[in-house]
């Protein structure tokens, strides 16, 4: 079984920065992709940023130029550096992992990011 442990969420003022981390552990077979999604109150979950094996990262238009996703393959960890945060970035951020020959999908428990003055 695979587990994802997220950390780094919290309260930040508009214009501030936060760094989210997600560490994967367990029976991981050939990671296909790791990424971050978010869900704001009353809205559907949406892709924020994702790194697929062998491809450049892709980002939601709303975060391009402000967020950066990176991976540490040795640690099976993915990071999301968030800068110039806006109130509309407030959401629960979920880590996502896709692995194995059948593209199994695993979700983290979510970490709350609140951008407010």
PDB file of C-alpha atoms in Angstrom:
ATOM      1  CA  UNK A   1       0.000   0.000   0.000  1.00  0.00           C
ATOM      2  CA  UNK A   2       1.187   3.510  -0.812  1.00  0.00           C
ATOM      3  CA  UNK A   3       0.904   6.431   1.557  1.00  0.00           C
ATOM      4  CA  UNK A   4       1.297  10.128   0.809  1.00  0.00           C
ATOM      5  CA  UNK A   5       2.151  12.486   3.641  1.00  0.00           C
ATOM      6  CA  UNK A   6       1.690  16.179   2.950  1.00  0.00           C
ATOM      7  CA  UNK A   7       3.023  19.101   4.924  1.00  0.00           C
ATOM      8  CA  UNK A   8       3.562  22.838   4.647  1.00  0.00           C
ATOM      9  CA  UNK A   9       0.075  24.285   4.551  1.00  0.00           C
ATOM     10  CA  UNK A  10      -1.039  27.146   6.737  1.00  0.00           C
ATOM     11  CA  UNK A  11      -2.115  30.771   6.888  1.00  0.00           C
ATOM     12  CA  UNK A  12      -0.237  33.326   4.818  1.00  0.00           C
ATOM     13  CA  UNK A  13      -0.861  36.937   3.864  1.00  0.00           C
ATOM     14  CA  UNK A  14      -1.540  37.931   0.258  1.00  0.00           C
ATOM     15  CA  UNK A  15       1.735  38.214  -1.610  1.00  0.00           C
ATOM     16  CA  UNK A  16       3.415  35.710   0.664  1.00  0.00           C
ATOM     17  CA  UNK A  17       4.938  32.315  -0.019  1.00  0.00           C
ATOM     18  CA  UNK A  18       4.522  28.753   1.143  1.00  0.00           C
ATOM     19  CA  UNK A  19       6.157  25.464   0.253  1.00  0.00           C
ATOM     20  CA  UNK A  20       4.190  22.248   0.270  1.00  0.00           C
ATOM     21  CA  UNK A  21       5.841  18.847   0.495  1.00  0.00           C
ATOM     22  CA  UNK A  22       4.488  15.388  -0.227  1.00  0.00           C
ATOM     23  CA  UNK A  23       6.445  12.260   0.589  1.00  0.00           C
ATOM     24  CA  UNK A  24       5.400   8.913  -0.843  1.00  0.00           C
ATOM     25  CA  UNK A  25       6.150   5.631   0.900  1.00  0.00           C
ATOM     26  CA  UNK A  26       5.169   1.994   0.638  1.00  0.00           C
ATOM     27  CA  UNK A  27       4.925  -0.337  -2.335  1.00  0.00           C
ATOM     28  CA  UNK A  28       5.556   2.121  -5.125  1.00  0.00           C
ATOM     29  CA  UNK A  29       5.970   0.723  -8.620  1.00  0.00           C
ATOM     30  CA  UNK A  30       7.403   2.994 -11.265  1.00  0.00           C
ATOM     31  CA  UNK A  31       6.030   6.460 -10.635  1.00  0.00           C
ATOM     32  CA  UNK A  32       4.232   7.812 -13.699  1.00  0.00           C
ATOM     33  CA  UNK A  33       3.297  11.211 -12.307  1.00  0.00           C
ATOM     34  CA  UNK A  34       3.199  13.249  -9.133  1.00  0.00           C
ATOM     35  CA  UNK A  35       1.309  16.422  -8.697  1.00  0.00           C
ATOM     36  CA  UNK A  36      -0.873  18.777  -6.727  1.00  0.00           C
ATOM     37  CA  UNK A  37      -4.573  19.455  -6.966  1.00  0.00           C
ATOM     38  CA  UNK A  38      -6.708  21.817  -4.937  1.00  0.00           C
ATOM     39  CA  UNK A  39     -10.304  22.187  -3.937  1.00  0.00           C
ATOM     40  CA  UNK A  40     -11.765  25.461  -2.745  1.00  0.00           C
ATOM     41  CA  UNK A  41     -15.046  25.600  -0.803  1.00  0.00           C
ATOM     42  CA  UNK A  42     -17.976  25.010  -3.106  1.00  0.00           C
ATOM     43  CA  UNK A  43     -15.765  24.224  -6.080  1.00  0.00           C
ATOM     44  CA  UNK A  44     -14.549  21.100  -7.809  1.00  0.00           C
ATOM     45  CA  UNK A  45     -11.070  19.736  -7.366  1.00  0.00           C
ATOM     46  CA  UNK A  46      -8.698  21.127  -9.994  1.00  0.00           C
ATOM     47  CA  UNK A  47      -5.195  20.436 -11.178  1.00  0.00           C
ATOM     48  CA  UNK A  48      -2.600  22.897  -9.903  1.00  0.00           C
ATOM     49  CA  UNK A  49       0.642  21.396 -11.182  1.00  0.00           C
ATOM     50  CA  UNK A  50       1.894  17.995 -12.231  1.00  0.00           C
ATOM     51  CA  UNK A  51       5.126  16.331 -13.223  1.00  0.00           C
ATOM     52  CA  UNK A  52       4.816  13.325 -15.503  1.00  0.00           C
ATOM     53  CA  UNK A  53       7.773  11.009 -15.980  1.00  0.00           C
ATOM     54  CA  UNK A  54       9.795  12.179 -18.969  1.00  0.00           C
ATOM     55  CA  UNK A  55       7.847  15.375 -19.492  1.00  0.00           C
ATOM     56  CA  UNK A  56       8.128  18.981 -18.438  1.00  0.00           C
ATOM     57  CA  UNK A  57       5.849  20.105 -15.624  1.00  0.00           C
ATOM     58  CA  UNK A  58       2.450  21.479 -16.489  1.00  0.00           C
ATOM     59  CA  UNK A  59       0.570  24.121 -14.538  1.00  0.00           C
ATOM     60  CA  UNK A  60      -2.899  25.545 -14.295  1.00  0.00           C
ATOM     61  CA  UNK A  61      -3.040  28.902 -16.056  1.00  0.00           C
ATOM     62  CA  UNK A  62      -4.016  30.573 -12.797  1.00  0.00           C
ATOM     63  CA  UNK A  63      -0.705  29.649 -11.121  1.00  0.00           C
ATOM     64  CA  UNK A  64       1.769  29.922 -13.988  1.00  0.00           C
ATOM     65  CA  UNK A  65       4.683  32.146 -13.084  1.00  0.00           C
ATOM     66  CA  UNK A  66       3.831  31.986  -9.368  1.00  0.00           C
ATOM     67  CA  UNK A  67       4.030  28.284  -8.469  1.00  0.00           C
ATOM     68  CA  UNK A  68       6.859  25.842  -9.134  1.00  0.00           C
ATOM     69  CA  UNK A  69       6.642  22.079  -8.826  1.00  0.00           C
ATOM     70  CA  UNK A  70       9.699  19.936  -8.302  1.00  0.00           C
ATOM     71  CA  UNK A  71      10.534  16.334  -7.481  1.00  0.00           C
ATOM     72  CA  UNK A  72      13.211  14.574  -5.498  1.00  0.00           C
ATOM     73  CA  UNK A  73      13.212  11.145  -7.101  1.00  0.00           C
ATOM     74  CA  UNK A  74      15.542   9.649  -4.509  1.00  0.00           C
ATOM     75  CA  UNK A  75      13.089  10.573  -1.765  1.00  0.00           C
ATOM     76  CA  UNK A  76       9.876   9.981  -3.735  1.00  0.00           C
ATOM     77  CA  UNK A  77       8.902  13.496  -2.734  1.00  0.00           C
ATOM     78  CA  UNK A  78       7.223  16.275  -4.644  1.00  0.00           C
ATOM     79  CA  UNK A  79       7.247  19.935  -3.673  1.00  0.00           C
ATOM     80  CA  UNK A  80       5.114  22.905  -4.576  1.00  0.00           C
ATOM     81  CA  UNK A  81       6.709  26.287  -4.079  1.00  0.00           C
ATOM     82  CA  UNK A  82       3.955  28.896  -4.042  1.00  0.00           C
ATOM     83  CA  UNK A  83       4.760  32.584  -4.331  1.00  0.00           C
ATOM     84  CA  UNK A  84       2.758  35.779  -4.776  1.00  0.00           C
ATOM     85  CA  UNK A  85      -0.167  34.032  -3.154  1.00  0.00           C
ATOM     86  CA  UNK A  86      -3.641  35.430  -3.653  1.00  0.00           C
ATOM     87  CA  UNK A  87      -6.823  34.990  -1.636  1.00  0.00           C
ATOM     88  CA  UNK A  88      -8.220  32.918  -4.494  1.00  0.00           C
ATOM     89  CA  UNK A  89      -5.443  30.379  -3.902  1.00  0.00           C
ATOM     90  CA  UNK A  90      -7.161  29.462  -0.644  1.00  0.00           C
ATOM     91  CA  UNK A  91      -8.054  25.778  -0.810  1.00  0.00           C
ATOM     92  CA  UNK A  92      -7.252  22.325   0.434  1.00  0.00           C
ATOM     93  CA  UNK A  93      -4.261  21.117  -1.551  1.00  0.00           C
ATOM     94  CA  UNK A  94      -4.022  17.413  -2.328  1.00  0.00           C
ATOM     95  CA  UNK A  95      -0.982  15.475  -3.405  1.00  0.00           C
ATOM     96  CA  UNK A  96      -1.516  12.934  -6.174  1.00  0.00           C
ATOM     97  CA  UNK A  97       0.620  10.001  -7.263  1.00  0.00           C
ATOM     98  CA  UNK A  98       0.162   7.757 -10.297  1.00  0.00           C
ATOM     99  CA  UNK A  99       2.233   4.597 -10.376  1.00  0.00           C
ATOM    100  CA  UNK A 100       2.568   1.098 -11.705  1.00  0.00           C
ATOM    101  CA  UNK A 101       1.754  -0.532 -15.034  1.00  0.00           C
ATOM    102  CA  UNK A 102      -1.966   0.051 -14.498  1.00  0.00           C
ATOM    103  CA  UNK A 103      -1.558   3.707 -13.527  1.00  0.00           C
ATOM    104  CA  UNK A 104      -2.858   3.318  -9.998  1.00  0.00           C
ATOM    105  CA  UNK A 105      -3.826   6.637  -8.442  1.00  0.00           C
ATOM    106  CA  UNK A 106      -3.186   7.586  -4.815  1.00  0.00           C
ATOM    107  CA  UNK A 107      -4.293  10.734  -2.978  1.00  0.00           C
ATOM    108  CA  UNK A 108      -2.950  12.436   0.092  1.00  0.00           C
ATOM    109  CA  UNK A 109      -5.162  13.569   2.952  1.00  0.00           C
ATOM    110  CA  UNK A 110      -4.937  17.222   1.951  1.00  0.00           C
ATOM    111  CA  UNK A 111      -3.388  20.273   3.532  1.00  0.00           C
ATOM    112  CA  UNK A 112      -5.192  23.575   3.972  1.00  0.00           C
ATOM    113  CA  UNK A 113      -3.721  26.746   2.526  1.00  0.00           C
ATOM    114  CA  UNK A 114      -5.404  29.983   3.592  1.00  0.00           C
ATOM    115  CA  UNK A 115      -4.388  33.278   2.024  1.00  0.00           C
ATOM    116  CA  UNK A 116      -5.803  36.143   4.029  1.00  0.00           C
ATOM    117  CA  UNK A 117      -4.804  39.377   5.666  1.00  0.00           C
TER     118      UNK A 117
END
